[in-house]
JSON list of C-alpha atoms and ligand atoms in Angstrom, two decimals:
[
{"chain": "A", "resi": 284, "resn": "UNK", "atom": "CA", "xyz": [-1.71, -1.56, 7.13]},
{"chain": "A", "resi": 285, "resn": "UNK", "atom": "CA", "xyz": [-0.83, -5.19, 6.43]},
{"chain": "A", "resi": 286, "resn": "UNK", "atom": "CA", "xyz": [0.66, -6.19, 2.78]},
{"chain": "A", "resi": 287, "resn": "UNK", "atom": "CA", "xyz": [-2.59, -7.29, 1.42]},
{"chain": "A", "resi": 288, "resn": "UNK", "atom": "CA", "xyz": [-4.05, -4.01, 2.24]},
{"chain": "A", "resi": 289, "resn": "UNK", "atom": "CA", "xyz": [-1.20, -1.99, 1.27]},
{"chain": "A", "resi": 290, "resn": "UNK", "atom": "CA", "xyz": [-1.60, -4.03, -2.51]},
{"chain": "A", "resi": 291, "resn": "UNK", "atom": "CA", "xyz": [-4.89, -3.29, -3.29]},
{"chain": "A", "resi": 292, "resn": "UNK", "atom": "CA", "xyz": [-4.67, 0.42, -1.98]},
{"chain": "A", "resi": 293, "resn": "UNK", "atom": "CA", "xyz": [-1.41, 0.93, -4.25]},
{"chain": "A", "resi": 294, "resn": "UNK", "atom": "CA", "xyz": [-2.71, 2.87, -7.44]},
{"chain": "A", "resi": 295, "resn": "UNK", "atom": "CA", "xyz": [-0.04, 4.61, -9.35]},
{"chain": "A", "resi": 296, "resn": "UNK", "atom": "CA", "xyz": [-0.18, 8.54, -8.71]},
{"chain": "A", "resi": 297, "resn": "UNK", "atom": "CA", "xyz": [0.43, 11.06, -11.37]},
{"chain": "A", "resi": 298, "resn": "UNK", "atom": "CA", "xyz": [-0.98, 14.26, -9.96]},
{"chain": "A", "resi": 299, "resn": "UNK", "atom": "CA", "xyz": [0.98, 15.09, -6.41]},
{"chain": "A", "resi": 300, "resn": "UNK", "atom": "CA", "xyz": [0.36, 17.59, -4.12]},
{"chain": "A", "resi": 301, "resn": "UNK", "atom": "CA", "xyz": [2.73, 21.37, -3.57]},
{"chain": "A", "resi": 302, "resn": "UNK", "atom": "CA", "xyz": [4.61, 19.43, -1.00]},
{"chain": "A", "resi": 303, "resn": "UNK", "atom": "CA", "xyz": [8.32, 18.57, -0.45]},
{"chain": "A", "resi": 304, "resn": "UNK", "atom": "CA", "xyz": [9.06, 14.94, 0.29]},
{"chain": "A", "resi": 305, "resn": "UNK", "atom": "CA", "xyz": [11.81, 14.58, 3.41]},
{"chain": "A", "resi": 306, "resn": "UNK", "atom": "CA", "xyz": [15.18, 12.66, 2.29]},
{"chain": "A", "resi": 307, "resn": "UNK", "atom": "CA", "xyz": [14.72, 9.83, 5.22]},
{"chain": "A", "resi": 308, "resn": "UNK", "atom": "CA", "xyz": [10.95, 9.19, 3.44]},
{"chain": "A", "resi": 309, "resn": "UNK", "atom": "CA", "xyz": [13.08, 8.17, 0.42]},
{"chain": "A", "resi": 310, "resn": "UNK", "atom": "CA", "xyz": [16.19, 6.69, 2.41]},
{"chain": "A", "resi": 311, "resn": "UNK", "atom": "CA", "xyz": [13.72, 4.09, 4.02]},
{"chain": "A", "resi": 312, "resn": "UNK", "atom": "CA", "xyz": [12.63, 3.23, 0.80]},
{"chain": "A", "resi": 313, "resn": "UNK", "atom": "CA", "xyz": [16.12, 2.28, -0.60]},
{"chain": "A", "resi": 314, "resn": "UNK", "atom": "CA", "xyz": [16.38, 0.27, 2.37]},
{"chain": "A", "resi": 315, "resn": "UNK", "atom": "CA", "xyz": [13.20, -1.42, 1.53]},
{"chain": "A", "resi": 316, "resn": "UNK", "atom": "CA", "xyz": [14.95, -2.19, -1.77]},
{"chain": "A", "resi": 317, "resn": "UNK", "atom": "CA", "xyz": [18.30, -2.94, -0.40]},
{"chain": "A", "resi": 318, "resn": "UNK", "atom": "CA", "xyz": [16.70, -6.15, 0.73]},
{"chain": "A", "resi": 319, "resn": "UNK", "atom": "CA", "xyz": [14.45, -7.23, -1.80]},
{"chain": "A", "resi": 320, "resn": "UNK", "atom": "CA", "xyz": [14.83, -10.30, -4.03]},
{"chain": "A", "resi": 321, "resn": "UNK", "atom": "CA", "xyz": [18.11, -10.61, -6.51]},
{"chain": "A", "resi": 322, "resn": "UNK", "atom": "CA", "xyz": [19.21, -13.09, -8.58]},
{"chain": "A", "resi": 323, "resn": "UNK", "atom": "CA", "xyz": [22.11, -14.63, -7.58]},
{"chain": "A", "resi": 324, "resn": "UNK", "atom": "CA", "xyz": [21.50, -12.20, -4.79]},
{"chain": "A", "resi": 325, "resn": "UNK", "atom": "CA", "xyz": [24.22, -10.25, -7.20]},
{"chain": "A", "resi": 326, "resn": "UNK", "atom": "CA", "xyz": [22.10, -7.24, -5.92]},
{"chain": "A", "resi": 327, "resn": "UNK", "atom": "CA", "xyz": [23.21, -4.93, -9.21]},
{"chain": "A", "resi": 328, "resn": "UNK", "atom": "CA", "xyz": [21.11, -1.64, -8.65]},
{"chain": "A", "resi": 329, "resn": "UNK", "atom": "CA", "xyz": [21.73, 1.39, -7.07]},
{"chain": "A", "resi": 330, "resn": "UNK", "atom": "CA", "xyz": [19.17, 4.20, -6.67]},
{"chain": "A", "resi": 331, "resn": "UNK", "atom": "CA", "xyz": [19.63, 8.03, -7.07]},
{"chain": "A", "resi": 332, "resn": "UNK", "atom": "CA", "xyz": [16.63, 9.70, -4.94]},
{"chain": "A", "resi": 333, "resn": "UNK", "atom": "CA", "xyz": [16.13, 13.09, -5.94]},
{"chain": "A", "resi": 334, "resn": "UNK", "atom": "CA", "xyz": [13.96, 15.86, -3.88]},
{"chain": "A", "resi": 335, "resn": "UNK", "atom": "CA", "xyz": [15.49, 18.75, -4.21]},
{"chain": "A", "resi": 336, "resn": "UNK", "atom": "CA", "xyz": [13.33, 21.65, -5.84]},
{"chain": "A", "resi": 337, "resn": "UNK", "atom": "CA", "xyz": [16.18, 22.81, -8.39]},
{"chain": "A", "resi": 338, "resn": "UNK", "atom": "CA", "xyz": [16.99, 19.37, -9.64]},
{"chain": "A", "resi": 339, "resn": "UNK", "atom": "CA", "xyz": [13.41, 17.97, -10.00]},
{"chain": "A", "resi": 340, "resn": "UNK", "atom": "CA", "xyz": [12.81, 19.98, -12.59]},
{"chain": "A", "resi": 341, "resn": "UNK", "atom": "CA", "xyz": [15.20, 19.26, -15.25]},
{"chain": "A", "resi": 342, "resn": "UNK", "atom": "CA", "xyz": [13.65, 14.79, -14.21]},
{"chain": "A", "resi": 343, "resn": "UNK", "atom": "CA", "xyz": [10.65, 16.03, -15.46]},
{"chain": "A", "resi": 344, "resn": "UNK", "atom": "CA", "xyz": [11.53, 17.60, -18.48]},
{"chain": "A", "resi": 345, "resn": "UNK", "atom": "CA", "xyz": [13.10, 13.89, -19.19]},
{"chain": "A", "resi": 346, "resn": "UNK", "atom": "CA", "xyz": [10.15, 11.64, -18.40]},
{"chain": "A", "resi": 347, "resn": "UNK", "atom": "CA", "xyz": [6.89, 10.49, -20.38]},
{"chain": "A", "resi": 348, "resn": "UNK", "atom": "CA", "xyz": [3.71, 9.24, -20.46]},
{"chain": "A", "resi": 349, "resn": "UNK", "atom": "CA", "xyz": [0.63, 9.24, -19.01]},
{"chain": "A", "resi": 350, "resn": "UNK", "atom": "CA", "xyz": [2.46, 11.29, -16.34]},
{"chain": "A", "resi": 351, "resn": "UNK", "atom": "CA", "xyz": [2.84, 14.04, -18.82]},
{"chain": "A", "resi": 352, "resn": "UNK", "atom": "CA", "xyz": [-0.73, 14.34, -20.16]},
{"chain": "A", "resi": 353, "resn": "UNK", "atom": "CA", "xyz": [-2.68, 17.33, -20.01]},
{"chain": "A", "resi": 354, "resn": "UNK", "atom": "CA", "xyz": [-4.15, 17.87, -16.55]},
{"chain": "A", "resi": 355, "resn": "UNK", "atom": "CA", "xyz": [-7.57, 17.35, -18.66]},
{"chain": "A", "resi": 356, "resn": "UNK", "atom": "CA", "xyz": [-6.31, 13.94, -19.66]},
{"chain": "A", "resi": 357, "resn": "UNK", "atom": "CA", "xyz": [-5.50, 12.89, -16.32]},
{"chain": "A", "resi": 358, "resn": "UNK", "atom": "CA", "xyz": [-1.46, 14.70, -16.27]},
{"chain": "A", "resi": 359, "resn": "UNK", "atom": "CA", "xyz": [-0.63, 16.95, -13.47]},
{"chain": "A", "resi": 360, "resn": "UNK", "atom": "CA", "xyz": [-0.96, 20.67, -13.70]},
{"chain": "A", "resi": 361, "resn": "UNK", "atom": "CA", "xyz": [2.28, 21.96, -12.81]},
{"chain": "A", "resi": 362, "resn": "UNK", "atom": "CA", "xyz": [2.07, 21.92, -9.11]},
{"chain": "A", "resi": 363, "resn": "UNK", "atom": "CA", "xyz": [0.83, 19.01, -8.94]},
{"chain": "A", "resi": 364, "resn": "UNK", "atom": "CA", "xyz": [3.97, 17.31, -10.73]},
{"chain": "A", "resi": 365, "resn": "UNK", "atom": "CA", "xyz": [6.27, 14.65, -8.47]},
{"chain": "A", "resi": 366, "resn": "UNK", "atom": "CA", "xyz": [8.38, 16.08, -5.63]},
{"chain": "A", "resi": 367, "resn": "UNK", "atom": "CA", "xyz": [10.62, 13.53, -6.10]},
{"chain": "A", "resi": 368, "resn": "UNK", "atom": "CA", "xyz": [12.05, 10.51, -8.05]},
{"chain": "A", "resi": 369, "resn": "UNK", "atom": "CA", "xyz": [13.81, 7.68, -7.32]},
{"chain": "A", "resi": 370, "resn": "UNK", "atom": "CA", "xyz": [16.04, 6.40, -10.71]},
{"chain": "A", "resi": 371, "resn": "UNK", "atom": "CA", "xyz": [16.63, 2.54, -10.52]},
{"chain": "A", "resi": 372, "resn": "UNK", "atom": "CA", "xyz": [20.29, 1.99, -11.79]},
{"chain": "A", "resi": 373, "resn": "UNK", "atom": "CA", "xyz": [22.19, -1.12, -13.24]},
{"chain": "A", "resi": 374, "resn": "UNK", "atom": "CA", "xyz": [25.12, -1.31, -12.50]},
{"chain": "A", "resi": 375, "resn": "UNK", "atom": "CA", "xyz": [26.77, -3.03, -15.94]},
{"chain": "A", "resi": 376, "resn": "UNK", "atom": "CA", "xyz": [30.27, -4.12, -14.27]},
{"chain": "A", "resi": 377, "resn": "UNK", "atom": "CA", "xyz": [28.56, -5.98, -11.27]},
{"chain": "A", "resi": 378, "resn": "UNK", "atom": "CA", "xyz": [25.82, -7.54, -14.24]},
{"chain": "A", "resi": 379, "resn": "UNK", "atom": "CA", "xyz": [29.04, -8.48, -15.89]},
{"chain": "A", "resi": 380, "resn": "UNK", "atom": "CA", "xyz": [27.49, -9.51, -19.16]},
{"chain": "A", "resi": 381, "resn": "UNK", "atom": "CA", "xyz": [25.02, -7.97, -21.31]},
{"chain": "A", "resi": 382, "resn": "UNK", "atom": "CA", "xyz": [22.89, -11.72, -21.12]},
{"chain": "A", "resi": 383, "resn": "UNK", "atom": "CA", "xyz": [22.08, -11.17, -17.37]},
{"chain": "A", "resi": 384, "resn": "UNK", "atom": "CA", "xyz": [19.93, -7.95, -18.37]},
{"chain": "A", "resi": 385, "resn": "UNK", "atom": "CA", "xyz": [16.76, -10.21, -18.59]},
{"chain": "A", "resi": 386, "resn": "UNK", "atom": "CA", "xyz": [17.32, -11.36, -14.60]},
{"chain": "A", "resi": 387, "resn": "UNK", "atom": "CA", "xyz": [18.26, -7.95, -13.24]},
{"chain": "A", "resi": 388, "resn": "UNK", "atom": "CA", "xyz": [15.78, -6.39, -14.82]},
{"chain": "A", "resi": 389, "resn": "UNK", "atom": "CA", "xyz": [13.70, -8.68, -12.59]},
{"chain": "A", "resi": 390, "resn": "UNK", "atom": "CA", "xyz": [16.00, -7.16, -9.67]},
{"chain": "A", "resi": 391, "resn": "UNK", "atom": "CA", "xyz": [15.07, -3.79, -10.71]},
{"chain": "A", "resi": 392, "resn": "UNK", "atom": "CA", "xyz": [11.03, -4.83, -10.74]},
{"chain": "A", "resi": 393, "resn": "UNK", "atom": "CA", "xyz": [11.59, -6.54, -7.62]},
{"chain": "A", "resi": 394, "resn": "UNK", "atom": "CA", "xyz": [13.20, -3.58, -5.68]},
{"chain": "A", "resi": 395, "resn": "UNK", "atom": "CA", "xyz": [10.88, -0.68, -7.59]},
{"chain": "A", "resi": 396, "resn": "UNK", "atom": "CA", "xyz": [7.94, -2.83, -5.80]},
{"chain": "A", "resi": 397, "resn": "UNK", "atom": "CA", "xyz": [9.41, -2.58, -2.78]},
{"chain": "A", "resi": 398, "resn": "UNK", "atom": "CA", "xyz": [10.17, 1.36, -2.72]},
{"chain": "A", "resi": 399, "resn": "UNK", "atom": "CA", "xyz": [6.78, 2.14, -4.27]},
{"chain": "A", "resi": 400, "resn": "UNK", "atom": "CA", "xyz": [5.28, -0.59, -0.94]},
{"chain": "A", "resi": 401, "resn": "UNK", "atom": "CA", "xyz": [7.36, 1.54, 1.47]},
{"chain": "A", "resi": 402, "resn": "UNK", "atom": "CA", "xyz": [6.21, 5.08, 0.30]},
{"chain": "A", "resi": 403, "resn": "UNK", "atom": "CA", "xyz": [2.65, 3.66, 0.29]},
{"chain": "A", "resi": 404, "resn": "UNK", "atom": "CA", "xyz": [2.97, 2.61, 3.88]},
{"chain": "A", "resi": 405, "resn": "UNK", "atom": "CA", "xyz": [4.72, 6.68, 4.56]},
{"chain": "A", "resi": 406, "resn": "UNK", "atom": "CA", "xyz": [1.66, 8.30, 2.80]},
{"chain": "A", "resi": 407, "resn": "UNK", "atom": "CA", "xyz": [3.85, 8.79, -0.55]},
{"chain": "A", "resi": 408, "resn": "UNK", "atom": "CA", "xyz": [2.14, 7.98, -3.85]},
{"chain": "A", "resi": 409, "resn": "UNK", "atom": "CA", "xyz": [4.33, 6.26, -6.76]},
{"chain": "A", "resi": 410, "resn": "UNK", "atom": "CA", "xyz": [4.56, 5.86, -10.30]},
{"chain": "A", "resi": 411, "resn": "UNK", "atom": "CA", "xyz": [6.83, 4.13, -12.23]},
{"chain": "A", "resi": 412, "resn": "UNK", "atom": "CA", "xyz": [8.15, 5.18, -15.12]},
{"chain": "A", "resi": 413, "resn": "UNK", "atom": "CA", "xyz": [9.59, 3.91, -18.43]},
{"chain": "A", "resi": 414, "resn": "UNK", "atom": "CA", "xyz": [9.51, 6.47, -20.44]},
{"chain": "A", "resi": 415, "resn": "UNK", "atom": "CA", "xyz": [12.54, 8.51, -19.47]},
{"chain": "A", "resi": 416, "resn": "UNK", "atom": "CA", "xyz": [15.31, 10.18, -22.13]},
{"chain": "A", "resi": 417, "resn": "UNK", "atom": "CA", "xyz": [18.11, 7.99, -20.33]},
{"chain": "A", "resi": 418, "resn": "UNK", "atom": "CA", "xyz": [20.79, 10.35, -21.90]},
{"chain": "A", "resi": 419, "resn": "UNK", "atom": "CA", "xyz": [19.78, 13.35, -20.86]},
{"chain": "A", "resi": 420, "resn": "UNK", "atom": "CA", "xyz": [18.91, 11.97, -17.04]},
{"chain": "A", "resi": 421, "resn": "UNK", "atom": "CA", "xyz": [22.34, 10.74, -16.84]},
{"chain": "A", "resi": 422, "resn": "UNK", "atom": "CA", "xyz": [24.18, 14.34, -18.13]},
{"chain": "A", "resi": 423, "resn": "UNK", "atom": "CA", "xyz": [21.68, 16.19, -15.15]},
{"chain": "A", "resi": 424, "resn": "UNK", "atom": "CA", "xyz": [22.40, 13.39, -12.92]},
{"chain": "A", "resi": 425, "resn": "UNK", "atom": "CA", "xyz": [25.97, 12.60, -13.29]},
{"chain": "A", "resi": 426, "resn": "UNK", "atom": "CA", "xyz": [25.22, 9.13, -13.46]},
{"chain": "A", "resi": 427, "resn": "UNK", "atom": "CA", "xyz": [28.74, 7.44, -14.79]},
{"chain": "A", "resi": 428, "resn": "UNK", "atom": "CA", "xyz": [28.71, 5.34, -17.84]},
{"chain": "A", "resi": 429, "resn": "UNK", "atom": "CA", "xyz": [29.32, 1.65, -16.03]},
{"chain": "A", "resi": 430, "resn": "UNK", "atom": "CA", "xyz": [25.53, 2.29, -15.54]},
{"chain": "A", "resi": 431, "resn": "UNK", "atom": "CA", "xyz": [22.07, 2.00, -16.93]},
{"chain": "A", "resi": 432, "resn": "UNK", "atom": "CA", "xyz": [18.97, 3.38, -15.98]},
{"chain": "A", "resi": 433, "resn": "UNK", "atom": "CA", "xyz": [16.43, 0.69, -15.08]},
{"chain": "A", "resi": 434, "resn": "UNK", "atom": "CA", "xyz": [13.27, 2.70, -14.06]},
{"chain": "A", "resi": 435, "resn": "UNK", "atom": "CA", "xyz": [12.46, 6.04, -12.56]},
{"chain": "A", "resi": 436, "resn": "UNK", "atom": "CA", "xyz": [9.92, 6.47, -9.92]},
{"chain": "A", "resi": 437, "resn": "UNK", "atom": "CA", "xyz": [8.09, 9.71, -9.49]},
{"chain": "A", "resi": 438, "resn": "UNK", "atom": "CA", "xyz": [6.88, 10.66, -6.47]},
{"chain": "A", "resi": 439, "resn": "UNK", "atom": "CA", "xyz": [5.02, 12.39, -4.11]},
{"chain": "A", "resi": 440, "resn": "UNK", "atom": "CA", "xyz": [1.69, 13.10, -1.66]},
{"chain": "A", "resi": 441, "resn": "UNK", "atom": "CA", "xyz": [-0.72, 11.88, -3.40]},
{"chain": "A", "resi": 442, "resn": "UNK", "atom": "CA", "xyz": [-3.48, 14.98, -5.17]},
{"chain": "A", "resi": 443, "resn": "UNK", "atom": "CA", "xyz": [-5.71, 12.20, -6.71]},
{"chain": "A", "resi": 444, "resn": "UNK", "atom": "CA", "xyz": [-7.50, 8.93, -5.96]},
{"chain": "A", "resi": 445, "resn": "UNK", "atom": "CA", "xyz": [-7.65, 6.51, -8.65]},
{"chain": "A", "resi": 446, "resn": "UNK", "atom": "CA", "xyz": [-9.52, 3.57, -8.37]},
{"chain": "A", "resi": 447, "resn": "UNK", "atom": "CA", "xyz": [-9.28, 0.06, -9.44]},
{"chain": "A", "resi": 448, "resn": "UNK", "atom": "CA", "xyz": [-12.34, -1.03, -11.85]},
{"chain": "A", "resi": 449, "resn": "UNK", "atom": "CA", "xyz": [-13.71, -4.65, -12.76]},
{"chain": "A", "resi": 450, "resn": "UNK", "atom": "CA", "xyz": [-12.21, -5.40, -16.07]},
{"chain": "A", "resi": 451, "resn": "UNK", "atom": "CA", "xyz": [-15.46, -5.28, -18.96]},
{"chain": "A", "resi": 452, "resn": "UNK", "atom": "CA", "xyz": [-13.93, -4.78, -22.39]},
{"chain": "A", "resi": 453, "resn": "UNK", "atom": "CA", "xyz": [-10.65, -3.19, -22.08]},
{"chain": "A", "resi": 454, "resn": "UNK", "atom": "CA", "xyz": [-7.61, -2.76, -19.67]},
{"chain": "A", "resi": 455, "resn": "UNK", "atom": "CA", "xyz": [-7.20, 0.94, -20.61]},
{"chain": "A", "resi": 456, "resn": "UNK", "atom": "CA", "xyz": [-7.06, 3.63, -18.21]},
{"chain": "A", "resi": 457, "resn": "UNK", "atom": "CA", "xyz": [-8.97, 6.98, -18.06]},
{"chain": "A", "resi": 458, "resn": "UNK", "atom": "CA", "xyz": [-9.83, 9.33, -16.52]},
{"chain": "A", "resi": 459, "resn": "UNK", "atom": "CA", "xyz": [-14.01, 10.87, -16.26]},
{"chain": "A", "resi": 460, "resn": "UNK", "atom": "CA", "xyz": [-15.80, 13.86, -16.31]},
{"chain": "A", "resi": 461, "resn": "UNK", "atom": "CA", "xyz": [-14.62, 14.31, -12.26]},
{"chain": "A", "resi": 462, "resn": "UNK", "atom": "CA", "xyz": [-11.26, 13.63, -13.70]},
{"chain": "A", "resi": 463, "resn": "UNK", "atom": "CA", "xyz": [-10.88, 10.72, -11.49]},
{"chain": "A", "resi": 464, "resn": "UNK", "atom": "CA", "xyz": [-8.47, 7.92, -12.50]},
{"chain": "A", "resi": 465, "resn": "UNK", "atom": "CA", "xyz": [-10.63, 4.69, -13.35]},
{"chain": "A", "resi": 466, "resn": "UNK", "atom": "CA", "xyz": [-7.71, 1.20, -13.53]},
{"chain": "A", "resi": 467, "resn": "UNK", "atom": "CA", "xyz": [-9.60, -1.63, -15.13]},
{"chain": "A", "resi": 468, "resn": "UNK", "atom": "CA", "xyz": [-7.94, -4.91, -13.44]},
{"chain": "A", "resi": 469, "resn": "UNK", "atom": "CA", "xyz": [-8.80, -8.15, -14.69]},
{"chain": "A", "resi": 470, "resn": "UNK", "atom": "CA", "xyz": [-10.81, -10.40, -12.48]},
{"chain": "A", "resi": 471, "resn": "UNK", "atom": "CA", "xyz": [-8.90, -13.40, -10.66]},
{"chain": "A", "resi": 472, "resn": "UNK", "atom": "CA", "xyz": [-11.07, -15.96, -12.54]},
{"chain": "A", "resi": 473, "resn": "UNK", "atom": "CA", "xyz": [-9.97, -14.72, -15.23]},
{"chain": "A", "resi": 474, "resn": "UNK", "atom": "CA", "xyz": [-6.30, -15.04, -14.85]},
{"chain": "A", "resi": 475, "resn": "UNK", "atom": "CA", "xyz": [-5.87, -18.22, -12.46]},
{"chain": "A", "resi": 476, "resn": "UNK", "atom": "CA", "xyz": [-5.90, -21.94, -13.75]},
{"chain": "A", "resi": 477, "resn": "UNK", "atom": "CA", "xyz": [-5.56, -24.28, -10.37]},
{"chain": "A", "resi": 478, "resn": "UNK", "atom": "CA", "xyz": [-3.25, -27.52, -10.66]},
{"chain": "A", "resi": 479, "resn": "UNK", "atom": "CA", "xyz": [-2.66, -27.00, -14.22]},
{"chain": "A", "resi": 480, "resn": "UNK", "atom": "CA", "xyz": [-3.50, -24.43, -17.35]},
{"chain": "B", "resi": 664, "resn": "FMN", "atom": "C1", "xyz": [7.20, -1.46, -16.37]},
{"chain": "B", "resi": 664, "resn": "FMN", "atom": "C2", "xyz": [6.24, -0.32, -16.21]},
{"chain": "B", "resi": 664, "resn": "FMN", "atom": "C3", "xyz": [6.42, 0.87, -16.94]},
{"chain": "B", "resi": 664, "resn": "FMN", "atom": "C4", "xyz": [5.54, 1.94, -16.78]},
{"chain": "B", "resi": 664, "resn": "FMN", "atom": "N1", "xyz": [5.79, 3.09, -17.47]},
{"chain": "B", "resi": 664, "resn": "FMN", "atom": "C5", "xyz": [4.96, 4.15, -17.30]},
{"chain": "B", "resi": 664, "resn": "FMN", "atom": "C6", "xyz": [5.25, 5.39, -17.95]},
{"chain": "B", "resi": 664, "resn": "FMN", "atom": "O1", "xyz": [6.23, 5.54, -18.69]},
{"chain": "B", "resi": 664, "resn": "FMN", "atom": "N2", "xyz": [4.41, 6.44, -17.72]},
{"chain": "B", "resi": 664, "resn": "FMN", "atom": "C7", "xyz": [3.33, 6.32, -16.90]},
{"chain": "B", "resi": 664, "resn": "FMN", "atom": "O2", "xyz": [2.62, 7.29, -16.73]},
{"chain": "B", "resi": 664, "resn": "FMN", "atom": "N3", "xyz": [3.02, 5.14, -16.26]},
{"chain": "B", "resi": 664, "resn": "FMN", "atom": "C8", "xyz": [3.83, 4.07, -16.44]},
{"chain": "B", "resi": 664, "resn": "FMN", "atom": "N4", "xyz": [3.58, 2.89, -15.78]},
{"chain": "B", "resi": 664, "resn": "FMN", "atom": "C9", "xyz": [2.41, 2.77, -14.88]},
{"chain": "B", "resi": 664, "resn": "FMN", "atom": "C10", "xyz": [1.29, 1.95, -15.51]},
{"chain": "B", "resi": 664, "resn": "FMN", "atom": "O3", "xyz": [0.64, 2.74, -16.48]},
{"chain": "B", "resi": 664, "resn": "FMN", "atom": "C11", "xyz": [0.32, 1.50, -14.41]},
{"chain": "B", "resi": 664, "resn": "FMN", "atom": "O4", "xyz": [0.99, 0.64, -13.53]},
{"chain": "B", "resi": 664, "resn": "FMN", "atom": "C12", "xyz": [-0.91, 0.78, -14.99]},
{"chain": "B", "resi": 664, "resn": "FMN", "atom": "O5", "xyz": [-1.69, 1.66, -15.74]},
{"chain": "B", "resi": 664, "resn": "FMN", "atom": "C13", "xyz": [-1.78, 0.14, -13.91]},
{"chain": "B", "resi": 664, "resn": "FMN", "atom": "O6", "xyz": [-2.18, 1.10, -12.97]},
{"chain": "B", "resi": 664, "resn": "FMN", "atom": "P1", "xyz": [-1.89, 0.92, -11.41]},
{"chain": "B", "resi": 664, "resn": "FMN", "atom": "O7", "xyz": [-0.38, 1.00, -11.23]},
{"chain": "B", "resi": 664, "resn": "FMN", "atom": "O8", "xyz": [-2.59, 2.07, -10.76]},
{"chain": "B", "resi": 664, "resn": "FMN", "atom": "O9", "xyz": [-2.39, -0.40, -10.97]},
{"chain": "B", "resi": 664, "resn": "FMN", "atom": "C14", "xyz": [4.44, 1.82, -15.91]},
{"chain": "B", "resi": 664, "resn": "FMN", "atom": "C15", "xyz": [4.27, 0.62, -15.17]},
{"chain": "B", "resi": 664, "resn": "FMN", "atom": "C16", "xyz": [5.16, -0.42, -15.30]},
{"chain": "B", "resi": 664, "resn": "FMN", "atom": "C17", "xyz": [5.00, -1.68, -14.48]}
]
């Protein structure tokens, strides 16, 4: 699969199928983001993966969104919910001063893209996530207070197909009577101006 490919295939996945994810899946995907694009190349975040059955739950509990709808509204019944997660930290002592959270956020984007690439290309559907109860995450995570939570990616085989739709009247996703995912994207007329706006 070449990176073109591997683009337009990527559709985030919230319904996963009853099966574990193995720790080197994930560990090649922090590599992935170990060398993606920093500013500065200051290279702030550090990732928790998480794919153990007793902790996954309580990462759940602490997430929102479209990942959490009713399985009728396009949410995962509860087997199908992720079998992992990776959780995108800042670290605030390397970012130094609160200003710099507008570029390592970017560093956060910019890695996230690159673990969500790498699952893709391992079979491993993504989606991330910012809808997350950071306190709670960081009491069941132990995650020390020099840090911030970015993003948290939940993850897993994918158990649905979603597919990316031409853009009509609106960019809002559902789901139809099949229950399949429909992603209106806008069209690239739309969105490019060449040599100037
Ligand atoms: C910054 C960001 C935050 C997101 N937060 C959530 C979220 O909290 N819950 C969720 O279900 N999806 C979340 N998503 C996924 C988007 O809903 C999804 O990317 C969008 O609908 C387009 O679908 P696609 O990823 O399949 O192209 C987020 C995506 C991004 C980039």
């Amino acid at each position: 699969m070449n990176v073109y490919e591997a683009i337009t295939k990527r559709r985030s996945i919230r319904r996963f199928k009853d099966k574990a994810v193995p720790i080197e899946a994930l560990e090649k995907c922090i590599d992935a983001a170990r060398l993606a694009p920093s500013g500065r190349n200051q290279q702030v975040c550090k990732y928790i993966v998480v794919n153990d059955a007793k902790v996954l739950p309580g990462v759940f509990e602490n997430i929102g969104g479209s990942a959490k709808l009713p399985p009728d509204k396009g949410g995962p019944r509860p087997e199908q919910s992720p079998k992992a997660y990776t959780i995108v930290l800042i670290n605030k002592k390397l970012e130094g001063d609160a200003n710099r959270r507008r570029i390592t956020l970017y560093d956060a984007g910019m890695a996230a893209e690159n673990i969500i690439l790498t699952a893709l290309e391992q079979g491993l559907g993504c989606c991330p996530i910012l809808m997350f109860n950071e306190g709670d995450l960081k009491l069941i995570l132990e995650i020390p207070d020099d840090y911030d939570i970015a993003l948290v990616i939940a993850m897993g085989y994918p158990d649905e197909s979603p597919t990316a739709d031409v853009f009509k009247d609106s960019t809002n996703i559902y789901v139809d009577e099949k229950n399949l995912r429909h992603v209106p994207k806008r069209k690239l007329a739309d969105i490019i101006h060449r040599n100037g706006f």
